[in-house]
Short mmCIF file of C-alpha atoms in Angstrom, two decimals:
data_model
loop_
_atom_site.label_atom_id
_atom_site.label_comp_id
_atom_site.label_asym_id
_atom_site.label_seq_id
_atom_site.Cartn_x
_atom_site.Cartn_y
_atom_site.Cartn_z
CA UNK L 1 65.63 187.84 24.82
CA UNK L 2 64.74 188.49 21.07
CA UNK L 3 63.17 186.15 18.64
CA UNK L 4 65.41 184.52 16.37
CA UNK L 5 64.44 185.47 12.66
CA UNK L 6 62.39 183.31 11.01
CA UNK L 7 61.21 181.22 14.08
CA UNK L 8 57.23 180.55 14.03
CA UNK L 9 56.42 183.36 17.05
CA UNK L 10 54.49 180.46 19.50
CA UNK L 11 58.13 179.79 20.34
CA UNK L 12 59.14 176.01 20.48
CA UNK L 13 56.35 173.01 20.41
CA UNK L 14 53.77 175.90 19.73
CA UNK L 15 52.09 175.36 16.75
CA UNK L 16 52.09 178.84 15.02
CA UNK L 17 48.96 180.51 12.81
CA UNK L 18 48.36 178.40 9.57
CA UNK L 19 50.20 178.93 7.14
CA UNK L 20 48.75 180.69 3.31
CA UNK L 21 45.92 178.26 2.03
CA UNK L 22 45.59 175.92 5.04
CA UNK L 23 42.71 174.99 6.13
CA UNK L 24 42.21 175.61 10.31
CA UNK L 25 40.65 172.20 10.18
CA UNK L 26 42.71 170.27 8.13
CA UNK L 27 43.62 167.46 10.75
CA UNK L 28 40.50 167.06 11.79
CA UNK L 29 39.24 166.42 7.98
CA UNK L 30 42.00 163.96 8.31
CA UNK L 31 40.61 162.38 11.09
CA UNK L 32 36.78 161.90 10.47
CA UNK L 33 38.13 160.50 6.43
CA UNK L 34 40.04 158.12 8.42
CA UNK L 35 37.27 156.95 10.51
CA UNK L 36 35.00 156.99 7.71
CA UNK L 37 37.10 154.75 6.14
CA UNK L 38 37.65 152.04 9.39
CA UNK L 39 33.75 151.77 9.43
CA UNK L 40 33.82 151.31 6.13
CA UNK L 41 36.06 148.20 6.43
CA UNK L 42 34.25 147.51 9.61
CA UNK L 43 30.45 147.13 7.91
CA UNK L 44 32.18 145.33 5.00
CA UNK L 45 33.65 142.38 7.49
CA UNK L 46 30.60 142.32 9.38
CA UNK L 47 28.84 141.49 5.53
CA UNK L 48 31.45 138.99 5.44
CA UNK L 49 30.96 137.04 8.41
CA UNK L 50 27.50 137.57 8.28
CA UNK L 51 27.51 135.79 4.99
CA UNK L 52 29.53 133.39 5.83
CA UNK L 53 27.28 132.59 9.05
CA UNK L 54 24.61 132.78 7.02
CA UNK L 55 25.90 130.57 4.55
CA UNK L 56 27.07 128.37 7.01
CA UNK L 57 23.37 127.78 8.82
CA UNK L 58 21.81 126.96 5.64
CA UNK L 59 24.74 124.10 5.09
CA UNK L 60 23.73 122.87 8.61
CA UNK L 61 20.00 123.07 7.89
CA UNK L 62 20.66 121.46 4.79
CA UNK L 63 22.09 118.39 6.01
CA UNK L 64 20.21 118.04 9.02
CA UNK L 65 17.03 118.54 7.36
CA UNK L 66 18.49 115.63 5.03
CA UNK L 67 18.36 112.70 8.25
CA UNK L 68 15.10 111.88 8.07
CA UNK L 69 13.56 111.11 11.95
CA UNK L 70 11.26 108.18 12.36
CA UNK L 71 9.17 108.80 14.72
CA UNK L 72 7.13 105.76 14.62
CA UNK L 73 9.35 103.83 15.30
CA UNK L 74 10.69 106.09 18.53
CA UNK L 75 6.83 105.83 19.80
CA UNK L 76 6.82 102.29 19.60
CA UNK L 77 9.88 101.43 21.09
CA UNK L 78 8.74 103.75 24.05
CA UNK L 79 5.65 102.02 24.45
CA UNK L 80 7.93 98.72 24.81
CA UNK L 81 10.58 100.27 27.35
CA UNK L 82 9.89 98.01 30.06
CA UNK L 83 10.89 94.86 28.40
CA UNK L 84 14.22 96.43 26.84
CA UNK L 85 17.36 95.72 28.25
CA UNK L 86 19.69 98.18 30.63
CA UNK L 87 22.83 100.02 29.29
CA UNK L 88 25.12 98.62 31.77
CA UNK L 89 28.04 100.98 30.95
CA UNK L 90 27.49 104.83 30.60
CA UNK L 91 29.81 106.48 28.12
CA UNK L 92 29.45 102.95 25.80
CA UNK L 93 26.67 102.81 22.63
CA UNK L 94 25.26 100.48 20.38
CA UNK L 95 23.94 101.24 17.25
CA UNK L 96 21.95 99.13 14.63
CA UNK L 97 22.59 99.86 11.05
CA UNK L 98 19.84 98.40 9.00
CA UNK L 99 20.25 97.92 5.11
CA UNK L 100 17.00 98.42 3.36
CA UNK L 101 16.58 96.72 0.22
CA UNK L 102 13.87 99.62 -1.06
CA UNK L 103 14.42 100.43 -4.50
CA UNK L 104 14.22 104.14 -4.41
CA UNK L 105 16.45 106.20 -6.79
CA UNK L 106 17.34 105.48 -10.16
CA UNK L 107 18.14 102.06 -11.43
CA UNK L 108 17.51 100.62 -8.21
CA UNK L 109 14.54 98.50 -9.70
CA UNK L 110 15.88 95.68 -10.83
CA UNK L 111 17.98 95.45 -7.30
CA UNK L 112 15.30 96.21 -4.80
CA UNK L 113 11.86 95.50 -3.48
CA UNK L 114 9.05 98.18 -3.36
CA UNK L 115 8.40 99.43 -0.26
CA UNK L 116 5.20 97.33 0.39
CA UNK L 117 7.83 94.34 0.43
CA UNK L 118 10.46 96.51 1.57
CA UNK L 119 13.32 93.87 3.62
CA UNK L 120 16.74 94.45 5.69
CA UNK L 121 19.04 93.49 2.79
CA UNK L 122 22.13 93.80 6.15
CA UNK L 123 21.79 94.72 9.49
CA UNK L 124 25.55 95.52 11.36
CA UNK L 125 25.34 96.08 15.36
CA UNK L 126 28.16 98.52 15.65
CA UNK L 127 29.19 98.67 19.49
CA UNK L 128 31.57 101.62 20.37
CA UNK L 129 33.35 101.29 23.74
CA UNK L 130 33.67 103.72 26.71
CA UNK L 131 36.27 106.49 25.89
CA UNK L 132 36.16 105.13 22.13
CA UNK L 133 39.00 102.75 22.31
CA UNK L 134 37.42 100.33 19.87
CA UNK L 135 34.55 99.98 17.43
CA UNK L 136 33.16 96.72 16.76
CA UNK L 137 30.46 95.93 14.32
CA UNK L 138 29.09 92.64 14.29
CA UNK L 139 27.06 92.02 11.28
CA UNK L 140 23.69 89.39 11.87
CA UNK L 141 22.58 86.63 9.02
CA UNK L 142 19.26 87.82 7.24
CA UNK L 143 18.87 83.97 7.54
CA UNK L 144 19.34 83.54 11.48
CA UNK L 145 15.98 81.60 12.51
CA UNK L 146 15.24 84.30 16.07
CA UNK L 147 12.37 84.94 17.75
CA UNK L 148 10.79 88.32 16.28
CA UNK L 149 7.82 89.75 19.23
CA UNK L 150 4.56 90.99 18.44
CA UNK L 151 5.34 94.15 16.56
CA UNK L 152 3.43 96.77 14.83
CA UNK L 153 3.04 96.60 11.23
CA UNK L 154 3.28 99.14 8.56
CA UNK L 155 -0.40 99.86 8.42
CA UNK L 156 -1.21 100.04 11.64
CA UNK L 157 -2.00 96.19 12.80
CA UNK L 158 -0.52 94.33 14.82
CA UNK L 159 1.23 90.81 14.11
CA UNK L 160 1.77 87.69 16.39
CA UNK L 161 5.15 86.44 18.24
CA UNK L 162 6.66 84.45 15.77
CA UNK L 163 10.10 81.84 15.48
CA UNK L 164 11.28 82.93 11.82
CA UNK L 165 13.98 84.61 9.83
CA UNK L 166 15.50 87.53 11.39
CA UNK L 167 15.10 89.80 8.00
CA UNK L 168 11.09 89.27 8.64
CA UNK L 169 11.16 91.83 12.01
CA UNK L 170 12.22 94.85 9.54
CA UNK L 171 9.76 93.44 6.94
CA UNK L 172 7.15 93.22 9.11
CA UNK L 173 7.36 96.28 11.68
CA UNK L 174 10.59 98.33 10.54
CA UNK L 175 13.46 99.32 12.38
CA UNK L 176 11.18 99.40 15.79
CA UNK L 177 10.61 95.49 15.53
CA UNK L 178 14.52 95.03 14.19
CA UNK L 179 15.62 96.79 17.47
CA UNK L 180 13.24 94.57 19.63
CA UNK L 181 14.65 91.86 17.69
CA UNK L 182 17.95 92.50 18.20
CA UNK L 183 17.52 92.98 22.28
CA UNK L 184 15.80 90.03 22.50
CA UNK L 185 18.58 88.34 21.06
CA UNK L 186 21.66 89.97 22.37
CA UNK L 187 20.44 91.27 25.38
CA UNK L 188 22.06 94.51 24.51
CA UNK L 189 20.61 97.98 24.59
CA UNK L 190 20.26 99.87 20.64
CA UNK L 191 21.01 103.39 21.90
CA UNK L 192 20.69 104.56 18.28
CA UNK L 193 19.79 103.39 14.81
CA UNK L 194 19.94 104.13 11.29
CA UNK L 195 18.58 102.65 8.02
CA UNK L 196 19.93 103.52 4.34
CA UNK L 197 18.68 102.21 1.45
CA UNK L 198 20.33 101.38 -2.17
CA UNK L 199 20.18 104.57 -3.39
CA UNK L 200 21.81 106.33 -0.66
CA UNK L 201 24.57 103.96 -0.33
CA UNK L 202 25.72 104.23 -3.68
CA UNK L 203 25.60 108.45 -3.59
CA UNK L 204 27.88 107.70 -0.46
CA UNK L 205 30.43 105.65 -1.95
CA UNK L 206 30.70 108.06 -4.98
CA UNK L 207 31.37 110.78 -2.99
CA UNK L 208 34.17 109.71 -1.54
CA UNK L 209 35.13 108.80 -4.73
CA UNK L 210 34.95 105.27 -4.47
CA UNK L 211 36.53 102.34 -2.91
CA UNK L 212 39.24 100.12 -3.65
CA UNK L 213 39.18 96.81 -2.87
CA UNK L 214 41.04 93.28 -3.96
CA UNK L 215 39.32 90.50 -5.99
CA UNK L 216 41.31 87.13 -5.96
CA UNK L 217 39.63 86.11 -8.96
CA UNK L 218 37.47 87.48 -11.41
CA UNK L 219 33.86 88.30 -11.38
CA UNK L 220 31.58 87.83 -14.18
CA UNK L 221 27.99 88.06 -12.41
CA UNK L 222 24.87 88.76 -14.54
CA UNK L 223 22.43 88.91 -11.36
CA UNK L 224 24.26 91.46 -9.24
CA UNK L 225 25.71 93.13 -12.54
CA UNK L 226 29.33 92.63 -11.96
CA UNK L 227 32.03 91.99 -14.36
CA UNK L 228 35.59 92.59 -13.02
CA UNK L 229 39.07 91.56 -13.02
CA UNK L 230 40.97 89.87 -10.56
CA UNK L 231 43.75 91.93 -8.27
CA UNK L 232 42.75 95.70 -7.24
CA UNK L 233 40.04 97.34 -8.55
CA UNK L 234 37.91 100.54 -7.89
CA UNK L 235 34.17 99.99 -7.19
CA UNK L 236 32.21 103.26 -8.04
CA UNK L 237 28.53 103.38 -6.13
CA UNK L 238 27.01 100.65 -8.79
CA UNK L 239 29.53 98.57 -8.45
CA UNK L 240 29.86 98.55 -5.02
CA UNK L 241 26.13 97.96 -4.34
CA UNK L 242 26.33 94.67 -6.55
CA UNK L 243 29.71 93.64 -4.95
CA UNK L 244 28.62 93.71 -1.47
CA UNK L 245 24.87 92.46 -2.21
CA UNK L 246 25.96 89.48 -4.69
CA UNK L 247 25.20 86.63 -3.46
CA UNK L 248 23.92 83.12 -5.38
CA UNK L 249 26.48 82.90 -7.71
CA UNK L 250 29.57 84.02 -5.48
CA UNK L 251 30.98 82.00 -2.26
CA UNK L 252 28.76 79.29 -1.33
CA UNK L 253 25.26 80.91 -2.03
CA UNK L 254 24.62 81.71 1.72
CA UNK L 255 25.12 84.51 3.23
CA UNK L 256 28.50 83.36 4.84
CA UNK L 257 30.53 84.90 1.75
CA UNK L 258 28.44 87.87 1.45
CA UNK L 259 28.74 89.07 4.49
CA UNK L 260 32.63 89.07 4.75
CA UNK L 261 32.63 90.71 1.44
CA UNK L 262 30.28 93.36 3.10
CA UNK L 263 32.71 93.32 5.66
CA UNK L 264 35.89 93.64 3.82
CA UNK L 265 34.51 96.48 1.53
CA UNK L 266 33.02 98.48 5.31
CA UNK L 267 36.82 98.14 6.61
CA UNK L 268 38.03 99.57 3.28
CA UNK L 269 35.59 102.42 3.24
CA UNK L 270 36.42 103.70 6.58
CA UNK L 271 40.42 103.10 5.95
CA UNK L 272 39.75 105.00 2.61
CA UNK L 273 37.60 108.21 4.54
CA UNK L 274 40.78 108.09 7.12
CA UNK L 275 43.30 108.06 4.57
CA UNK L 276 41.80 110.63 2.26
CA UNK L 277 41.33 112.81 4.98
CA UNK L 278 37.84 113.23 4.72
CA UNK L 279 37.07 113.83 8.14
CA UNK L 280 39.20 117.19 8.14
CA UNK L 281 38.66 118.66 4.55
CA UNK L 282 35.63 120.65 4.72
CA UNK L 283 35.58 120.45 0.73
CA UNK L 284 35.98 116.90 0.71
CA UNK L 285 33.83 116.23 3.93
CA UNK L 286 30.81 118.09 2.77
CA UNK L 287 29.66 115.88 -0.55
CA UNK L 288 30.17 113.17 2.27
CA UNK L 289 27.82 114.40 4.24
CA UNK L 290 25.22 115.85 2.02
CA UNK L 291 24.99 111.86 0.59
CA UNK L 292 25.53 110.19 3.44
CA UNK L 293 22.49 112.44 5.41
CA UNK L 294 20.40 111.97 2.49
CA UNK L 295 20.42 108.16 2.64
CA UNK L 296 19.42 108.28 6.47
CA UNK L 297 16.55 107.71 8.46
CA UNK L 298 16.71 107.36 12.20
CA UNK L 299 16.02 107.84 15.74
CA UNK L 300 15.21 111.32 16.17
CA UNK L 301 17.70 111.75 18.85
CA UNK L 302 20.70 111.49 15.85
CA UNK L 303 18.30 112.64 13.09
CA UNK L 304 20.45 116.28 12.93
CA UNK L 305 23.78 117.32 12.42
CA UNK L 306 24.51 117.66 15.86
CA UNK L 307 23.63 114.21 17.03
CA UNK L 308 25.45 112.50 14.44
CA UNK L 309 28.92 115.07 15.13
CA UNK L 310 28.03 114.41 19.00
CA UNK L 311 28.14 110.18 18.03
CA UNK L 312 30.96 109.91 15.57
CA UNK L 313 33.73 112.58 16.97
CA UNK L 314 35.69 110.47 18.96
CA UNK L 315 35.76 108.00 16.13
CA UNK L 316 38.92 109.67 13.87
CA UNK L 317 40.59 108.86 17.17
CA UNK L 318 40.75 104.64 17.43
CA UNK L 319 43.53 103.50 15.56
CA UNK L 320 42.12 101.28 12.37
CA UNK L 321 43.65 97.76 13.74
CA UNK L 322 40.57 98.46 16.66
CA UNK L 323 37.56 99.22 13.94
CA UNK L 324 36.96 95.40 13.54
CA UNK L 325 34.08 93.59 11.78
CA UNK L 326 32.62 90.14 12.26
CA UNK L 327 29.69 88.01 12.28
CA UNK L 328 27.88 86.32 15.19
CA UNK L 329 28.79 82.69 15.86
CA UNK L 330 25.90 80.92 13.95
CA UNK L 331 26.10 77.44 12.32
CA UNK L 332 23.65 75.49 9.89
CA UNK L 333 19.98 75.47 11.31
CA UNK L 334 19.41 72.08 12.54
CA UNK L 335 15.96 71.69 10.27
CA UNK L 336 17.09 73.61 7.15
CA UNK L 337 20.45 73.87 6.30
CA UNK L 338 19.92 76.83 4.32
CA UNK L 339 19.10 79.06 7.63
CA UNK L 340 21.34 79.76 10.30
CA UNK L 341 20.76 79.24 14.40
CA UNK L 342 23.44 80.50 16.71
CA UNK L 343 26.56 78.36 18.09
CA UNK L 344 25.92 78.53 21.84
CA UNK L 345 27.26 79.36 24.10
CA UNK L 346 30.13 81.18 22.05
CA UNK L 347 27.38 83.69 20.40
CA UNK L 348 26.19 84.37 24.34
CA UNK L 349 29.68 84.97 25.13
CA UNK L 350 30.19 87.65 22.08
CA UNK L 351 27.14 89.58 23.67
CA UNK L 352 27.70 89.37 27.35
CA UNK L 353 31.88 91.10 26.56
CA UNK L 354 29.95 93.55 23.92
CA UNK L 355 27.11 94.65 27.00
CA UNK L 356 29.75 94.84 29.57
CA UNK L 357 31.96 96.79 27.36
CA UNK L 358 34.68 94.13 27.38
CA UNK L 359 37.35 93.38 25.18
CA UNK L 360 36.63 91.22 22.00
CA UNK L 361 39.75 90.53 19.65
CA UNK L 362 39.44 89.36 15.98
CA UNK L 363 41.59 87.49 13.70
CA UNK L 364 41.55 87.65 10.11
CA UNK L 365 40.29 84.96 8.36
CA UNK L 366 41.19 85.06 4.15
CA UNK L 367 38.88 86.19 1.54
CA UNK L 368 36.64 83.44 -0.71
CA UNK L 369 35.07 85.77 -3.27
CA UNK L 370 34.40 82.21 -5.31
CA UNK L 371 36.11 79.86 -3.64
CA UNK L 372 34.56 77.47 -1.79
CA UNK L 373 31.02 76.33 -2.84
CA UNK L 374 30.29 74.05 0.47
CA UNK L 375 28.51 75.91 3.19
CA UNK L 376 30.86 76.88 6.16
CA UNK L 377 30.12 75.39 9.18
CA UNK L 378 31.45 73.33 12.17
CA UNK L 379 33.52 70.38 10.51
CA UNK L 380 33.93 72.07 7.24
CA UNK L 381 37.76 73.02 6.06
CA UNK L 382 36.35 76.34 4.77
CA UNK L 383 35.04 77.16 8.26
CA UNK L 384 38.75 77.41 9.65
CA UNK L 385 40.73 76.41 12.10
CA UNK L 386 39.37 73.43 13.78
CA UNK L 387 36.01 73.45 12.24
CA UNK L 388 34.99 76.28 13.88
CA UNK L 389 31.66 77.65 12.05
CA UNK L 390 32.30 81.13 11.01
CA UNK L 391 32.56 83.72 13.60
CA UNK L 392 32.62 81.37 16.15
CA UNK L 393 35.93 81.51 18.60
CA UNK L 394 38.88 79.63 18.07
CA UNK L 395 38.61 76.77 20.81
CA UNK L 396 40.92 73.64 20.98
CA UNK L 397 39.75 70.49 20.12
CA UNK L 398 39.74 67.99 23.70
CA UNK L 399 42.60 66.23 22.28
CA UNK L 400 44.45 69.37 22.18
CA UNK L 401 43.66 70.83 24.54
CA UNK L 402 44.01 67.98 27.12
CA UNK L 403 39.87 68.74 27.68
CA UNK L 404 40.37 72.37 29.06
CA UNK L 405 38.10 74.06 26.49
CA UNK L 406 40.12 77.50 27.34
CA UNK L 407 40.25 79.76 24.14
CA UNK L 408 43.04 80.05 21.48
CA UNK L 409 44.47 83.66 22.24
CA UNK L 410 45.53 86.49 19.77
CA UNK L 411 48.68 84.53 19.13
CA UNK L 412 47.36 81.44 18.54
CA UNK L 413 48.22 79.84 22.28
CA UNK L 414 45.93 78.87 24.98
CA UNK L 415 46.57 80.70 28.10
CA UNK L 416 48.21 83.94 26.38
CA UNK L 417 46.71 87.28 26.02
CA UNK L 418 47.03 88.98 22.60
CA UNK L 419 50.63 90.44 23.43
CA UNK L 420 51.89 87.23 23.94
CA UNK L 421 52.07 87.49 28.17
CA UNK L 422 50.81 84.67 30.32
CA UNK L 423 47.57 86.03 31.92
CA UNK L 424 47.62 87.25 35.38
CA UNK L 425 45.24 88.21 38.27
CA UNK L 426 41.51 88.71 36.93
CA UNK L 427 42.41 88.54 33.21
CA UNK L 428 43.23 85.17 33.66
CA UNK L 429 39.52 84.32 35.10
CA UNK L 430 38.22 86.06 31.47
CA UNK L 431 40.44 86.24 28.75
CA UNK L 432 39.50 88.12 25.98
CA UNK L 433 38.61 85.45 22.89
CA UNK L 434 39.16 85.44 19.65
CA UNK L 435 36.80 85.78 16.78
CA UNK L 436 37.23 85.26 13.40
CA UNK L 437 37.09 89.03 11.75
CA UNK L 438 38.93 91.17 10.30
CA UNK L 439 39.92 95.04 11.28
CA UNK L 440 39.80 98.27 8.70
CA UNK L 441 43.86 98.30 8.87
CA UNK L 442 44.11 95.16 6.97
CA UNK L 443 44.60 95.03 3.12
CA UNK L 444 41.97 93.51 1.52
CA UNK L 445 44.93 92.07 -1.46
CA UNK L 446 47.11 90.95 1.72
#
């Protein structure tokens, strides 16, 4: 057969002799361009990540190297571990957050103490249940007389056992002797603390661009600083610091009013982190967490990044009617009526359900920014229901309650669990009893 005319002579599929200025090695030019190119884009994402990694460990270094680790106080509380108490449920933990009153930072002076004289200003035993269901932080009076052990001191000596204020243990041996204190008074293992101080509190608050909370009346207070209007107002850090530290010339000039306020403006901070979605904005979270590490010094087991992620993770989780705040049952001291002394055996009760990682319900009890100049206490109308001093369970009186001294349920009505249902089987033995609180879903204007 004869080629057809004009057909390239390799016949079909055969790739004939190149044509007039082609190059023999044309497509593989092609070829090693193309690949020059792909490693091109290949080194320039590698720079990329890299940076980014890179960038990304020096943010992590950054804030951990902000936590500051005290290990003082870790040595100390080691060379005490026989006398502490046993965790009694695994996956539970209990942290102490102290509240220094040092006055580092600026303008902190005229709030604070030096750090010679250096005092916890609030401690709040935060208790975070198996499987974080619930978080419950229980704040503890400055003022409650307990009995603070033999603890190390600041410059090296030791001091005596002594029956005193509670704020004395940090003053005396920091947050080492404040833990101690705390076990010996709950019986509850501290798995973890963490101290901030003034200055680190109010870089926190202004960085999540601060809280709103509710005044029912005005403030006009020359000692913490304050001047504000009634009905909803915006605290920046300052403001916030003197809100929740005011104290003589606001409520009843004990630490009863304070500490709801501190506990009304905690609830709103977490709702406003939630709400804000803090926790999942990396622009938003990391101002967070640059002030909030920068204001901390702890155990070094949470002093880094990790430990605190490792703590707090399962926390965006519990719905924000289970964060709930309160105070420990406590009533007038019987030899100075200006210190406090636990209400037994309601305050053993609160720490026996908080070690065995049993239910504790709160009910809210209304805000007295002013109102109210009479110290709360058992008998007094501001103390609530019943008399009951401040934190204490709602129990019915004998005439009510016939002499069964059962508690008053979520609902209000002895022998009822919070959802209303008569208890049954081994609920019925313990039912869960009702503090007076309040819960970060509540508004503080409602």
């Amino acid at each position: 057969m004869t080629e057809t005319a004009g057909a390239p002579s390799g016949g079909p599929g055969v790739p004939g002799p190149p044509g007039p200025g082609a190059s023999a090695a044309g497509g593989g030019l092609v070829r090693r361009r193309r690949r020059r190119r792909l490693r091109g884009s290949a080194l320039a994402v590698t720079v990329v990540v890299a940076g980014t990694a890179g960038a990304g460990w020096a943010l992590y270094a950054k804030l951990s190297g902000n936590i500051t680790p005290d290990e003082a106080a870790a040595a100390e509380l080691a060379r005490y571990e026989r006398e502490r108490p046993t965790a009694l449920v695994r996956d539970a933990r209990n942290i102490l957050l102290i509240g220094s009153d040092a006055r580092s930072g600026d303008g902190n002076a005229r709030r604070g103490r030096g750090s010679g004289a250096e005092r916890s200003d609030a401690t709040v035993l935060l208790h975070l249940s198996a499987g974080r269901r619930s978080a419950t932080a229980v704040s503890v009076p400055r003022d409650l007389m307990v009995d603070v052990p033999g603890c190390r001191r600041r410059d090296g000596t030791r001091a005596e056992p002594v029956f005193t204020m509670f704020n004395h243990a940090f003053r005396t041996g920091g947050s080492a002797c404040t833990v101690r204190t705390v076990e010996k008074l709950t019986g509850i293992r501290v798995d973890h603390y963490v101290v901030v101080d003034f200055h680190g509190f109010k870089e926190l608050v202004d960085a999540v661009g601060g809280v709103e909370m509710c005044l029912t009346e005005p403030i006009d207070d020359k000692a913490a600083g304050l001047r504000l209007p009634a009905g909803r107002v915006r605290l920046d850090g300052e403001r916030a610091l003197g809100y929740v530290r005011a104290r003589k010339s606001l409520g009843d000039g004990s630490d009863t009013a304070r500490m709801e306020r501190q506990q009304r403006f905690l609830g709103a901070l977490v709702d406003k982190v939630r709400d804000d979605g803090v926790l999942l904005n990396p622009v938003k979270l990391y101002p967070v967490l640059d002030a909030a590490t920068s204001a901390l010094t702890t155990d070094p087991d949470l002093a880094s990044l990790r430990g605190l992620y490792e703590l707090v993770r399962g926390l965006r989780e519990i719905p924000a009617e289970r964060v709930q705040f309160l105070t420990v049952p406590r009533e007038p001291y019987v030899h100075d009526s200006h210190r406090d002394q636990l209400v037994k055996p309601q305050a053993e009760e609160l720490f026996e359900r908080l070690r065995r990682d049993e239910p504790v319900v709160v009910e809210h009890r209304p805000p007295r920014d002013s109102a109210g100049k009479s110290r709360a206490g058992a008998g007094d109308p501001a103390a609530g229901p019943r008399g009951n001093a401040p934190g204490e369970p709602y129990r019915p009186s004998r005439q009510e309650s016939g002499g069964y001294s059962a508690y008053l349920r979520g609902d209000g009505e002895p022998g009822k669990n919070p959802e209303g249902e008569p208890p049954d089987g081994p609920a019925a033995a313990s039912p869960a009893p009702t503090f007076r609180g309040n819960t970060a879903a509540e508004d503080t204007c409602g």
